[in-house]
Coordinates of C-alpha atoms in Angstrom, one line a residue:
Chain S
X1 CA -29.5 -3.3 16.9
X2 CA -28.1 -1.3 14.1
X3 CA -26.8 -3.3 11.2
X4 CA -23.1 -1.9 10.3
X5 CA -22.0 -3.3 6.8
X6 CA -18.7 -1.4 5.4
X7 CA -18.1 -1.5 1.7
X8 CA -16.1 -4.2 0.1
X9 CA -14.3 -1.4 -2.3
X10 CA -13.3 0.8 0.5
X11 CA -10.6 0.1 2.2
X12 CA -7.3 1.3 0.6
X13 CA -7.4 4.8 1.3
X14 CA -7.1 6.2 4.7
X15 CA -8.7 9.7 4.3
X16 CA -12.2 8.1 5.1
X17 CA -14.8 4.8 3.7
X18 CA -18.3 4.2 2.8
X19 CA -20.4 2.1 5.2
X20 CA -24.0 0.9 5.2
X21 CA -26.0 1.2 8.5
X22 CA -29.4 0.0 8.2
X23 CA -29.4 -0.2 4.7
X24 CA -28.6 3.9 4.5
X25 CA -25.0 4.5 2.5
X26 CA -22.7 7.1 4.4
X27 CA -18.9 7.9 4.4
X28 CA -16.2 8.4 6.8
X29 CA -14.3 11.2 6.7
X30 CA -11.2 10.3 9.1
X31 CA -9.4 13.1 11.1
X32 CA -5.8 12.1 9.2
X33 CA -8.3 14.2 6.1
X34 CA -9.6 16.7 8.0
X35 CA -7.3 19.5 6.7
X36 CA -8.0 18.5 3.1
X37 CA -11.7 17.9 3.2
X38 CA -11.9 21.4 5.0
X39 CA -9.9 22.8 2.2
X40 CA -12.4 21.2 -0.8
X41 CA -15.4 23.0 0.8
X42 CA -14.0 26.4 1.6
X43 CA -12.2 26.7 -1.3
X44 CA -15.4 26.0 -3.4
X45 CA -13.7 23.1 -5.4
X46 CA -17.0 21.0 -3.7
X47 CA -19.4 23.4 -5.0
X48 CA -18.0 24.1 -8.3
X49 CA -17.9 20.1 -9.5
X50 CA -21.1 19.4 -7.8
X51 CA -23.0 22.2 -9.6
X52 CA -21.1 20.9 -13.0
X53 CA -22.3 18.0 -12.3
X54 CA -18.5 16.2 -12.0
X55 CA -19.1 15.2 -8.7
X56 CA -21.9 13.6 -6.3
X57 CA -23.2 15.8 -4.0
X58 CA -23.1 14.8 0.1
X59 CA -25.4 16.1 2.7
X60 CA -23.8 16.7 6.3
X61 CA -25.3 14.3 8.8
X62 CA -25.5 13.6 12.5
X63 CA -24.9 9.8 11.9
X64 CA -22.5 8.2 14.6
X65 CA -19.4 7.3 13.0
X66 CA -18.7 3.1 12.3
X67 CA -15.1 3.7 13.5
X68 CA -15.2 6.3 15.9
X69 CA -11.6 6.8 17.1
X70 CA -11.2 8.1 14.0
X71 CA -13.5 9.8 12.6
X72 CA -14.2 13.6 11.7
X73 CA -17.4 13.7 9.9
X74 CA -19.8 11.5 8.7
X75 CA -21.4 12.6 5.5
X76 CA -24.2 10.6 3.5
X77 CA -23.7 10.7 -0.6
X78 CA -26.3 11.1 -2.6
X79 CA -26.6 7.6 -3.9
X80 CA -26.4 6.2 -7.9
X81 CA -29.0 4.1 -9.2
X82 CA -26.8 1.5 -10.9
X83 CA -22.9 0.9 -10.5
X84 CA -20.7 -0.4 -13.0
X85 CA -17.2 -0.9 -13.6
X86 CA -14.9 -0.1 -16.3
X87 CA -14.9 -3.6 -18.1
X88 CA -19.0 -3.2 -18.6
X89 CA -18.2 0.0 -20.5
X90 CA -18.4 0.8 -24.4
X91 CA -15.2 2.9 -25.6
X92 CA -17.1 6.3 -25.3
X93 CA -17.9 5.7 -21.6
X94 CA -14.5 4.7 -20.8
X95 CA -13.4 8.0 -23.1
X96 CA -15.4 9.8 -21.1
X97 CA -14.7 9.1 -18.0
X98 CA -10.8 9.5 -18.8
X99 CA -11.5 12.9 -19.8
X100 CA -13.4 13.8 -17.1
X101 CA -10.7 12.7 -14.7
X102 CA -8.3 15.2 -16.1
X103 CA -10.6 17.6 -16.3
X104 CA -11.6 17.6 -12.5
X105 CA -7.9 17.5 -12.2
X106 CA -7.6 20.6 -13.6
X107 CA -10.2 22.3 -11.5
X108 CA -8.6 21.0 -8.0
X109 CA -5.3 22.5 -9.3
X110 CA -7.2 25.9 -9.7
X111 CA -8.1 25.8 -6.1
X112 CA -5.2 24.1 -5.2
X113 CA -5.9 21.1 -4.8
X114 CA -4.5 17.7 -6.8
X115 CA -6.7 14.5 -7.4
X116 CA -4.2 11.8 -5.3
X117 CA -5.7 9.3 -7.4
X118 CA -7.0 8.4 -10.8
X119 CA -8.6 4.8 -10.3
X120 CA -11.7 4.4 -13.0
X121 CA -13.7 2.7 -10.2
X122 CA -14.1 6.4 -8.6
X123 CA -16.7 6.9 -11.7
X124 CA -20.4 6.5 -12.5
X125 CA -22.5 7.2 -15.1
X126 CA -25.6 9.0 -14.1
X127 CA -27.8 10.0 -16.6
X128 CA -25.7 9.2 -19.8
X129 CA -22.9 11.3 -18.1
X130 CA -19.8 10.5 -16.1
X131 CA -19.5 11.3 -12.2
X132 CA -16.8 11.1 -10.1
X133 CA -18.2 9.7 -6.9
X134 CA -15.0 9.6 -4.4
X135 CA -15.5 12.7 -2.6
X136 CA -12.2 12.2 -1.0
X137 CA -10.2 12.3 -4.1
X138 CA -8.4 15.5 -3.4
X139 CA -5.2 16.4 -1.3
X140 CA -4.4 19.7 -0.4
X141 CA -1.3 20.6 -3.5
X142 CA 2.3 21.3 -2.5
X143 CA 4.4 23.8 -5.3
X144 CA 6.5 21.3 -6.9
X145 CA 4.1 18.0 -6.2
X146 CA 4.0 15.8 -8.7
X147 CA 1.1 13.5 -10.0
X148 CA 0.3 10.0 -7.8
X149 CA -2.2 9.5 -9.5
X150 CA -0.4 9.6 -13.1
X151 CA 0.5 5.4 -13.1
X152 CA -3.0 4.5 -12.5
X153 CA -4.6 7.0 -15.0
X154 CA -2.5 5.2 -17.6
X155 CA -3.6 1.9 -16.3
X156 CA -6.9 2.2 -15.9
X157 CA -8.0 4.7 -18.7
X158 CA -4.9 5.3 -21.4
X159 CA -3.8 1.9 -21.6
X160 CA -7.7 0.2 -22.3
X161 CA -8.6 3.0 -24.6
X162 CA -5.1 2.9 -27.0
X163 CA -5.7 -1.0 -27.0
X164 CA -9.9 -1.1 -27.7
X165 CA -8.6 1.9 -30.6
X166 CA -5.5 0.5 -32.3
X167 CA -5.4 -3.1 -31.5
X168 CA -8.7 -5.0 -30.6
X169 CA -12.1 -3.8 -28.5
X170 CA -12.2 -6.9 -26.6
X171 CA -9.0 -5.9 -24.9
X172 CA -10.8 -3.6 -22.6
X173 CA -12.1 -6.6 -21.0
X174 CA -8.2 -6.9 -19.2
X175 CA -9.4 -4.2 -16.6
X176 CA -11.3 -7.7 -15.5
X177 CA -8.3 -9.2 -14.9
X178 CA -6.2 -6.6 -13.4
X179 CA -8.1 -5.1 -10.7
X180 CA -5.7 -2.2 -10.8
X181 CA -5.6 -1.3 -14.5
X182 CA -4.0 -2.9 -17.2
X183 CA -0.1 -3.5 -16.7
X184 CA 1.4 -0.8 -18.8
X185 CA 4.3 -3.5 -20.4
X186 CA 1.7 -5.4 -21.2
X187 CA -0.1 -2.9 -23.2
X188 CA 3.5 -1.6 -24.6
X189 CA 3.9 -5.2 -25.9
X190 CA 0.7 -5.5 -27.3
X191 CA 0.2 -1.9 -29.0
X192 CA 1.5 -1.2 -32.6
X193 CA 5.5 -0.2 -33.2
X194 CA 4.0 2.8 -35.3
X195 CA 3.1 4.1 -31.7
X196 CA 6.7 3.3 -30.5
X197 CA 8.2 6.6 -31.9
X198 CA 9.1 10.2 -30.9
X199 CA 7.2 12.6 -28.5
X200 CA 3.3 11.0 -29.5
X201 CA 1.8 10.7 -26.9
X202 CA 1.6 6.8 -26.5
X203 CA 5.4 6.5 -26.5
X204 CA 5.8 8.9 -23.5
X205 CA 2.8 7.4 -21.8
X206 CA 2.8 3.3 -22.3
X207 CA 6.3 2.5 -24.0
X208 CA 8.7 4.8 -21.6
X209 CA 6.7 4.8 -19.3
X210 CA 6.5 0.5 -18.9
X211 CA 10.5 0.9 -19.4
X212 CA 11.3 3.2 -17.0
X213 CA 8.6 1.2 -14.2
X214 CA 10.7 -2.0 -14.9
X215 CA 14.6 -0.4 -14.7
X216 CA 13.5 1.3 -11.3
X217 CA 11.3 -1.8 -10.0
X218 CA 14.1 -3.0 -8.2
X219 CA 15.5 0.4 -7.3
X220 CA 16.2 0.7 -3.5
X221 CA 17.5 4.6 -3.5
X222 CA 14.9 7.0 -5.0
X223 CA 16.5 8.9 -7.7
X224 CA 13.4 11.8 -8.0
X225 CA 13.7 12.5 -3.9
X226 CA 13.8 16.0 -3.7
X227 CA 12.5 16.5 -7.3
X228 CA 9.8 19.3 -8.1
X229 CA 7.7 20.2 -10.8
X230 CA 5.7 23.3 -11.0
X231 CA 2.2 23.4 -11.6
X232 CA 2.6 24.6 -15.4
X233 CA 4.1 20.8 -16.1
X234 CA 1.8 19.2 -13.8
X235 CA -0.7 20.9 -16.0
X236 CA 1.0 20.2 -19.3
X237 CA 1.4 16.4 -18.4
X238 CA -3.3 16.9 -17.7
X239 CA -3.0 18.1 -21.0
X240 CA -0.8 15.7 -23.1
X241 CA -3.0 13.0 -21.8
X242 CA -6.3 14.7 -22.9
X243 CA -4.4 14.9 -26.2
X244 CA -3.3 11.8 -26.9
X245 CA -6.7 10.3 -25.7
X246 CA -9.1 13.2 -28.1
X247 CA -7.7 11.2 -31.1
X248 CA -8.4 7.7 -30.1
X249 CA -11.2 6.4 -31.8
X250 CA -13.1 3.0 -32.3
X251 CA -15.3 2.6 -34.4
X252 CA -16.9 -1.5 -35.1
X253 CA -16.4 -2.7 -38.4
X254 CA -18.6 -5.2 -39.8
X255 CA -20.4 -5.6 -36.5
X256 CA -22.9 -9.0 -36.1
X257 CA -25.4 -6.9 -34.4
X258 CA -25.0 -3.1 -34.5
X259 CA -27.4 -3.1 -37.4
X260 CA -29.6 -5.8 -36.4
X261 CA -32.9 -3.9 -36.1
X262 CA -32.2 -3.5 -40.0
X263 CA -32.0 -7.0 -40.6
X264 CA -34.2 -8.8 -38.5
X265 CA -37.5 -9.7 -40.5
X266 CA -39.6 -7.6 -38.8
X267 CA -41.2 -5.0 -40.4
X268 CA -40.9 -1.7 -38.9
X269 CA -45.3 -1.9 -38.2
X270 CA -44.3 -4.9 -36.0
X271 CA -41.8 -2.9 -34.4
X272 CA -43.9 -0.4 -32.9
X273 CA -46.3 -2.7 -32.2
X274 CA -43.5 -4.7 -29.7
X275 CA -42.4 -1.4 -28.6
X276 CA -46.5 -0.4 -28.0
X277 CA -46.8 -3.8 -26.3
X278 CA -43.9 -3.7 -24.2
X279 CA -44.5 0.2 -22.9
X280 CA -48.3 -1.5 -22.0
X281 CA -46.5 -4.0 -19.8
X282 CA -44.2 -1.5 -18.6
X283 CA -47.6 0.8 -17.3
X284 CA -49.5 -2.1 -16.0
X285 CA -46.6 -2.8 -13.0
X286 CA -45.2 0.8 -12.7
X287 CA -41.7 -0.9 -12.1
X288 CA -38.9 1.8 -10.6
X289 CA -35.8 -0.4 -11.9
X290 CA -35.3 -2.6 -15.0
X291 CA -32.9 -4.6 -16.6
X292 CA -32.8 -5.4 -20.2
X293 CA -31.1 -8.1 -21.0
X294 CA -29.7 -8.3 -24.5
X295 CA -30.9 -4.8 -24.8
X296 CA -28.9 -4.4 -28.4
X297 CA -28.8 -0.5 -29.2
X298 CA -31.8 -0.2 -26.6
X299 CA -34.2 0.5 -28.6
X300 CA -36.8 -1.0 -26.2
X301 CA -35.2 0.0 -23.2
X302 CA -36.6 3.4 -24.2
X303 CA -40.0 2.1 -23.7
X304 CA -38.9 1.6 -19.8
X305 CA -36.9 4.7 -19.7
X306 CA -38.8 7.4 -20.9
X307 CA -41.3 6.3 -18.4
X308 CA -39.1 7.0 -15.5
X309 CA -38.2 3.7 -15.0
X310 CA -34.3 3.4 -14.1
X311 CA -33.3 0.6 -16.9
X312 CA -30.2 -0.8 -17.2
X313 CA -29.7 -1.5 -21.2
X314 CA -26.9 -4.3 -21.6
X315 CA -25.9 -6.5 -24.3
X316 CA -22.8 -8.6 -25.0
X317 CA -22.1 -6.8 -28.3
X318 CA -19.7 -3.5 -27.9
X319 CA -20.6 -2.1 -30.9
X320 CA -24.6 -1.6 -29.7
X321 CA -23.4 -0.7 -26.2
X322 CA -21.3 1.9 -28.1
X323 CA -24.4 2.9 -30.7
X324 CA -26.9 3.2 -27.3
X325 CA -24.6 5.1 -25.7
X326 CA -23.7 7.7 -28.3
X327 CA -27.2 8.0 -28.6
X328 CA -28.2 8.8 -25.1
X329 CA -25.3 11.4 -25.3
X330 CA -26.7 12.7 -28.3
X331 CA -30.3 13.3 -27.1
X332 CA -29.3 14.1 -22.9
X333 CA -31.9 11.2 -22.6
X334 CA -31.8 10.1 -18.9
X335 CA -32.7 6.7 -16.7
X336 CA -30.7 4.4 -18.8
X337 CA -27.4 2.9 -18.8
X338 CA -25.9 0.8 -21.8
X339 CA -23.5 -2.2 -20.4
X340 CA -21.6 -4.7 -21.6
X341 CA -22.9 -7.5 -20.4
X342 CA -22.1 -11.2 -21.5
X343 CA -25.1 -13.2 -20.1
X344 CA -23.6 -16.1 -20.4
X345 CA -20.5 -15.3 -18.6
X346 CA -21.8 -11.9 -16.2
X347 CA -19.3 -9.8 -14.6
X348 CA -18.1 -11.8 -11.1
X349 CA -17.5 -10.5 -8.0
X350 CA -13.7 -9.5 -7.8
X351 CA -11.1 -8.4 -5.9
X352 CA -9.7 -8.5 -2.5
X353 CA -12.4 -11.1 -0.2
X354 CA -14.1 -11.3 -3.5
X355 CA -15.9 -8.2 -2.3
X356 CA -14.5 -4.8 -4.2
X357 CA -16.4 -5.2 -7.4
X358 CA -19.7 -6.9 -6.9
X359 CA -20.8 -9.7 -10.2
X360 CA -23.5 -8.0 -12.0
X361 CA -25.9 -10.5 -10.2
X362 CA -25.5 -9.0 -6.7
X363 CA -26.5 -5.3 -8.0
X364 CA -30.1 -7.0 -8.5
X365 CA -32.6 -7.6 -7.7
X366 CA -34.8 -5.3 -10.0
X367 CA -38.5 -4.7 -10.5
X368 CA -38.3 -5.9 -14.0
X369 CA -36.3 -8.0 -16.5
X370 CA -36.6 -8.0 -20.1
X371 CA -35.9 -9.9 -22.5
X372 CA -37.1 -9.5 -26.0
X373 CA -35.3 -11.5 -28.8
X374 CA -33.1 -13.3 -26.2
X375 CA -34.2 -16.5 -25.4
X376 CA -33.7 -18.1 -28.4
X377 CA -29.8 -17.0 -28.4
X378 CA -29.8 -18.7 -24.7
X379 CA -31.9 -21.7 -25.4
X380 CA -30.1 -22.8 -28.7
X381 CA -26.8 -21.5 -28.8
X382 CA -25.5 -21.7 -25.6
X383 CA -27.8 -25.1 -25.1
X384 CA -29.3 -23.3 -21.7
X385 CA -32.4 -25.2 -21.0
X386 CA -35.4 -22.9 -21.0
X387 CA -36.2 -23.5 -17.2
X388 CA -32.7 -22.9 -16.3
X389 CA -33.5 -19.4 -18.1
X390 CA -36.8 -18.7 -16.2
X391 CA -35.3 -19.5 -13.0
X392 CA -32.5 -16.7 -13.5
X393 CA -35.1 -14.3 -14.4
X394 CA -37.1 -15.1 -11.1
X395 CA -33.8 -14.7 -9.0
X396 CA -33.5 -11.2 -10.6
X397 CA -36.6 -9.4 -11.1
X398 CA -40.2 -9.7 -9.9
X399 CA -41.6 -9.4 -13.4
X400 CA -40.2 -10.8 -16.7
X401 CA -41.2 -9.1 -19.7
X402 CA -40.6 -12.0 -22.4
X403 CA -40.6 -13.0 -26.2
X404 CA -41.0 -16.3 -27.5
X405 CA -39.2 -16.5 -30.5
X406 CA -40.6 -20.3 -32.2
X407 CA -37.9 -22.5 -34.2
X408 CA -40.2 -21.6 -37.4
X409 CA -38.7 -17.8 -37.3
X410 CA -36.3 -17.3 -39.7
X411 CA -33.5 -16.3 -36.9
X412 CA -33.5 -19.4 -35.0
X413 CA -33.6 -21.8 -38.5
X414 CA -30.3 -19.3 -39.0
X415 CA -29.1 -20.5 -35.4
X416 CA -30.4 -24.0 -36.2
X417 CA -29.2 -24.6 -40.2
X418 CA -25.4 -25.3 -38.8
X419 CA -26.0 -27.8 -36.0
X420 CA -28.2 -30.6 -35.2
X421 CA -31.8 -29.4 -33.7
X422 CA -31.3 -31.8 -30.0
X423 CA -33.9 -28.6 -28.7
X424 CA -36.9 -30.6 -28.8
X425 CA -38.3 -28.7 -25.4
X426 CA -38.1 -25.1 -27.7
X427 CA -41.4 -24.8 -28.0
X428 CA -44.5 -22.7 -26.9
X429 CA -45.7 -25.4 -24.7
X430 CA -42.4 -25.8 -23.6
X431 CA -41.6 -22.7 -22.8
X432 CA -44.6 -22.1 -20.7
X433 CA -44.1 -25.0 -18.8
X434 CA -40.8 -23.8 -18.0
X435 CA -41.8 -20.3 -16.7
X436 CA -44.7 -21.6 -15.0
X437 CA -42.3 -23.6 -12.2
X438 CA -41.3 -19.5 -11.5
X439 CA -43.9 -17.4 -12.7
X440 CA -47.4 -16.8 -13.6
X441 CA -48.3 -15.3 -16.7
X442 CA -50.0 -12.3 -16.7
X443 CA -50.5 -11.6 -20.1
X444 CA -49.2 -13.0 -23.7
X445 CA -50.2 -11.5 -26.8
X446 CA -49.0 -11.9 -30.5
X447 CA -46.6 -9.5 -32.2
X448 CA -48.3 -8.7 -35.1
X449 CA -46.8 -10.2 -38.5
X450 CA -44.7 -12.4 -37.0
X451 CA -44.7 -15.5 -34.8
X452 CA -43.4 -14.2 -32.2
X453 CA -45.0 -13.9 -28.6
X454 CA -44.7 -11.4 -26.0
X455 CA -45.5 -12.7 -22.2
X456 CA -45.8 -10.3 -19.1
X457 CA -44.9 -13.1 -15.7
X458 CA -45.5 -12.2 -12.3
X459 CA -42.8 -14.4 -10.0
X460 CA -44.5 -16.4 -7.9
Chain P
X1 CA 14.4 20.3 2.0
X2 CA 10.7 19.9 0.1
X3 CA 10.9 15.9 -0.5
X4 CA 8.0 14.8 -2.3
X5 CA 8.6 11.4 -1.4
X6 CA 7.5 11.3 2.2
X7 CA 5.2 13.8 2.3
X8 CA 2.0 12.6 4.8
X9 CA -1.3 11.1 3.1
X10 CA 0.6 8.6 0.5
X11 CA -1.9 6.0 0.0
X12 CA -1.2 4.9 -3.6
X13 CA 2.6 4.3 -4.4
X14 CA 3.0 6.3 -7.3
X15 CA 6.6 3.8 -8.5
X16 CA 9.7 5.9 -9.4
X17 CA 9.8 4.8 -12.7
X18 CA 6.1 6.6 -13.2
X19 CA 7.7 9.7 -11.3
X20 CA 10.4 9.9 -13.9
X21 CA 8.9 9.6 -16.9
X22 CA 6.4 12.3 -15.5
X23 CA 9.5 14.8 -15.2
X24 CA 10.6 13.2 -18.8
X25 CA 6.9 14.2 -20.0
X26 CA 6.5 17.6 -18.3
X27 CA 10.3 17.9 -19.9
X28 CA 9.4 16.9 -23.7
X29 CA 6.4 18.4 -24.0
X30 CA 8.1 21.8 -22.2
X31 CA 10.5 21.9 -24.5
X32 CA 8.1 21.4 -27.4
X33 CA 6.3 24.3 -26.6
X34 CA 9.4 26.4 -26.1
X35 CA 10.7 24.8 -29.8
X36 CA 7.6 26.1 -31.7
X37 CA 7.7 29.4 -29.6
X38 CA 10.9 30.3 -31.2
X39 CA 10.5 29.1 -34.6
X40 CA 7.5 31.0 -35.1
X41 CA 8.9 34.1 -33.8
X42 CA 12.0 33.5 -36.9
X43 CA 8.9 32.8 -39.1
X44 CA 6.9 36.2 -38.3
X45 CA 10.3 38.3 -38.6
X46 CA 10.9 36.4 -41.8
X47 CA 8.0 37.6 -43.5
X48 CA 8.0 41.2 -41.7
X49 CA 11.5 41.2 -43.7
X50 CA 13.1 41.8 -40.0
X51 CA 16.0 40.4 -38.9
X52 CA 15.6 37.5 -36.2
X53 CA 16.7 39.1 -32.6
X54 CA 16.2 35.5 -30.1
X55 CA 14.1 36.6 -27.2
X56 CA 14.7 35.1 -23.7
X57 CA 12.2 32.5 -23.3
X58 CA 10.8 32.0 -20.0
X59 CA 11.8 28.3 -18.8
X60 CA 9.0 26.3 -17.2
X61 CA 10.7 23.0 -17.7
X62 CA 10.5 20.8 -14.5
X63 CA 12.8 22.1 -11.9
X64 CA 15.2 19.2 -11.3
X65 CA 17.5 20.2 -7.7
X66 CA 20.1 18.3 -6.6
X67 CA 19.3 15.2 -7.8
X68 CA 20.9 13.7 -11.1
X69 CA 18.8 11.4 -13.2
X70 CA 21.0 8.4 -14.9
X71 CA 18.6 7.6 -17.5

């Protein structure tokens, strides 16, 4: 009996969805697409953004279709290690993946062709780069078309990225409430007047743009029936966007942890040594995926990364999401991918059935979790109780790579010297208990000039 | 006639309102381009010492057929 599972994200748009069959991904390419899918491979539009790397690649397969009344092809996409979503991205990523969206718009138009849609959720990052992975993207272009996909560009990626630059980073975190971008008189209301005025960008873009949705909301006769546009203004409108989003820039001021391997008390000898001890760990179990879990700027996600291993680096602060990231661009370093990740409060699963965007829970399980410098953060300032902890980590991973950080280091008496010390389970023996309902510890050795502790567990 | 509007394959409903300020967009930014076009051609005969002849500038403006906007 085959075991047919479609995809909770794909179901909006006719030309074709993804569906799982015996655990293999593939999409379906319905006959009402035919034309246009026809059109993306002979044209070469497929081949050009697949050999840019803009877009996944597909291989052709003789898989029966899940709805077969409809179908014209079935074609199996090469599959990403890790999906994420829009509110798990720094600035950078999300600036990225805006700019990539206009760019593969302007290579369709070249063999005509125009992206029908702009919805953030159609990109992944692969190797510290953007990818569109919505192979059915592209409709055939009309002279005079204009752009469908021009509201939800400005929801999804102009709106976030104006409101992380020139109001508040934490506003990107809307796309989490607004499954289809954040409403655009929303983000009129909350940007600055200074962006209120003449032909920037931002006015034409948000303000006019939020005005002219809510005069013609009601609207029952459509005044732009019979309008046109010619491709030059379709592809001044690609570039207007690209130039009001070039400028936009964040960049965290006075951040609590973007700097915190400078001001942690470990000397940078005891730093290599936790790196030396956590790449040990990392060779002993030859995991293929990882997660680290308040990964900071992922410095130690490296140790799992350069090693081949496919390591998710997350951390609740933006600013050393942002720093990781920058750096991965930087150095074209592969295998890891910097989220924003509150652990506290993960991403949940959202959308229509509760089933489009999947919590950051249900992308596990992985090989490995890691967790250096966390626990304590769990333990004392959220009050999680250190079993509570360990029980997460053996729903998640098969291994936990984890440091012990005792109340007599100088960053938990910082946690501790503003509230009353009710931890009295916080400590080695208590943490060992606690892991040893889940796991069984494989190894535990001392990081050098400190009094920290470094455990390898095996779940049990 | 070409109408846009109900063309086959419409899965996202791109909202007049976004339609309009796209024209509006393609429109400003058009005539931007056309602005600077022209004052940079006074500006080069200027400093040749020529005198300013106005060229006919190609229109690429969106092409707006019968159909009246009341913005």
């Amino acid at each position: 009996m085959n075991d047919l599972e479609r995809i909770g994200s794909s179901f909006r748009d006719p030309s074709g969805f993804l569906f799982k069959r015996d655990g293999v991904l593939y999409r379906q390419v319905n006959t009402s697409y035919r034309k246009a899918y026809d059109h993306l491979i002979s044209s070469g539009l497929y081949d050009a953004l697949v050999t840019s790397h803009k877009m996944v690649a597909h291989s052709d397969t003789n898989e029966p279709p899940a709805e077969p009344d409809r179908a014209y092809k079935v074609i199996q996409p090469e599959l990403m290690p890790m999906i994420s979503y829009p509110y798990e991205w720094s600035f950078s990523e999300m600036k990225d993946a805006a700019l990539l969206t206009l760019e593969i718009g302007r290579m369709a138009l070249q063999k005509n062709m125009i992206l029908k849609d702009a919805s953030a959720y159609n990109i992944q990052f692969l190797d510290g780069k953007p990818i569109l992975i919505d192979t059915l993207s592209f409709d055939i272009y009309h002279e005079g078309q204009l752009w469908d996909g021009y509201r939800q560009f400005c929801q999804h990626f102009l709106a976030p990225l104006a409101l992380a630059s020139l109001v508040d980073i934490r506003l990107m975190q809307l796309m989490r409430v607004y499954i289809d971008g954040t409403p655009l008189d929303l983000a009129s209301e909350l940007l600055p007047g200074k962006t209120k005025f003449g032909t920037g960008g931002l006015n034409i873009h948000i303000h006019m743009h939020a005005r002219a949705e809510k005069r013609y909301a009601q609207s029952e006769a459509l005044p732009t029936a019979g309008v046109k546009m010619d491709k030059a203004s379709l592809l001044r409108i690609y570039d207007s966007l690209e130039k009001t989003i070039h400028p936009l820039k964040w960049e965290p001021a006075g951040t609590e942890w973007g700097n915190y391997y400078n001001i942690t008390n470990y000397s940078d000898d005891s730093l290599k040594k936790k790196g030396e001890i956590v790449g040990k760990f990392i060779e002993q179990i030859a995991p293929k995926t990882a997660w680290d879990l308040g990964a900071n700027n992922g410095l130690f996600s490296r140790e799992a990364s350069r090693r081949g291993v496919i390591t998710v680096a997350s951390d609740i602060d933006p600013a050393a999401v942002e720093q990781n990231y920058l750096a991965i661009k930087q150095t074209g370093e592969k295998n890891l991918l910097p989220l924003i990740i509150d652990l506290t409060n993960p991403s949940s699963s959202l959308g229509w059935f509760n089933a489009e965007r999947e919590s950051f829970f249900e992308r596990g399980p992985v090989d490995l979790v890691i967790a250096l410098a966390l626990i304590h953060h769990l333990a004392i300032s959220n009050n999680v109780p250190l079993d509570s902890i360990a029980e997460l980590f053996s729903e998640l991973a098969n291994w936990a790579t984890v440091e012990f950080v005792p109340k007599s280091d100088s960053q938990v008496k910082r946690l501790l010297a503003t509230r009353k010390d009710i931890f009295d389970q916080y400590t080695v023996e208590g943490f060992e208990k606690a892991f040893s309902t889940y796991f069984t510890c494989e190894q535990k050795e001392s990081i050098p000039n400190s009094e920290r502790i470094l455990y390898l567990f095996k779940k049990k | 006639m070409f109408n846009i509007l109900f063309k086959v394959n419409y899965y996202l409903n791109p909202g007049t309102g976004s339609l309009i300020v796209q024209l509006i967009a393609a429109g400003i930014i058009g005539s931007i381009g056309i602005l600077i076009k022209v004052f940079w051609a006074r500006i080069k005969a200027f400093f040749k010492g020529e005198k300013y002849v106005p060229q006919q500038v190609e229109a690429t403006d969106p092409v707006i057929e019968e159909t009246e906007i009341n913005e």
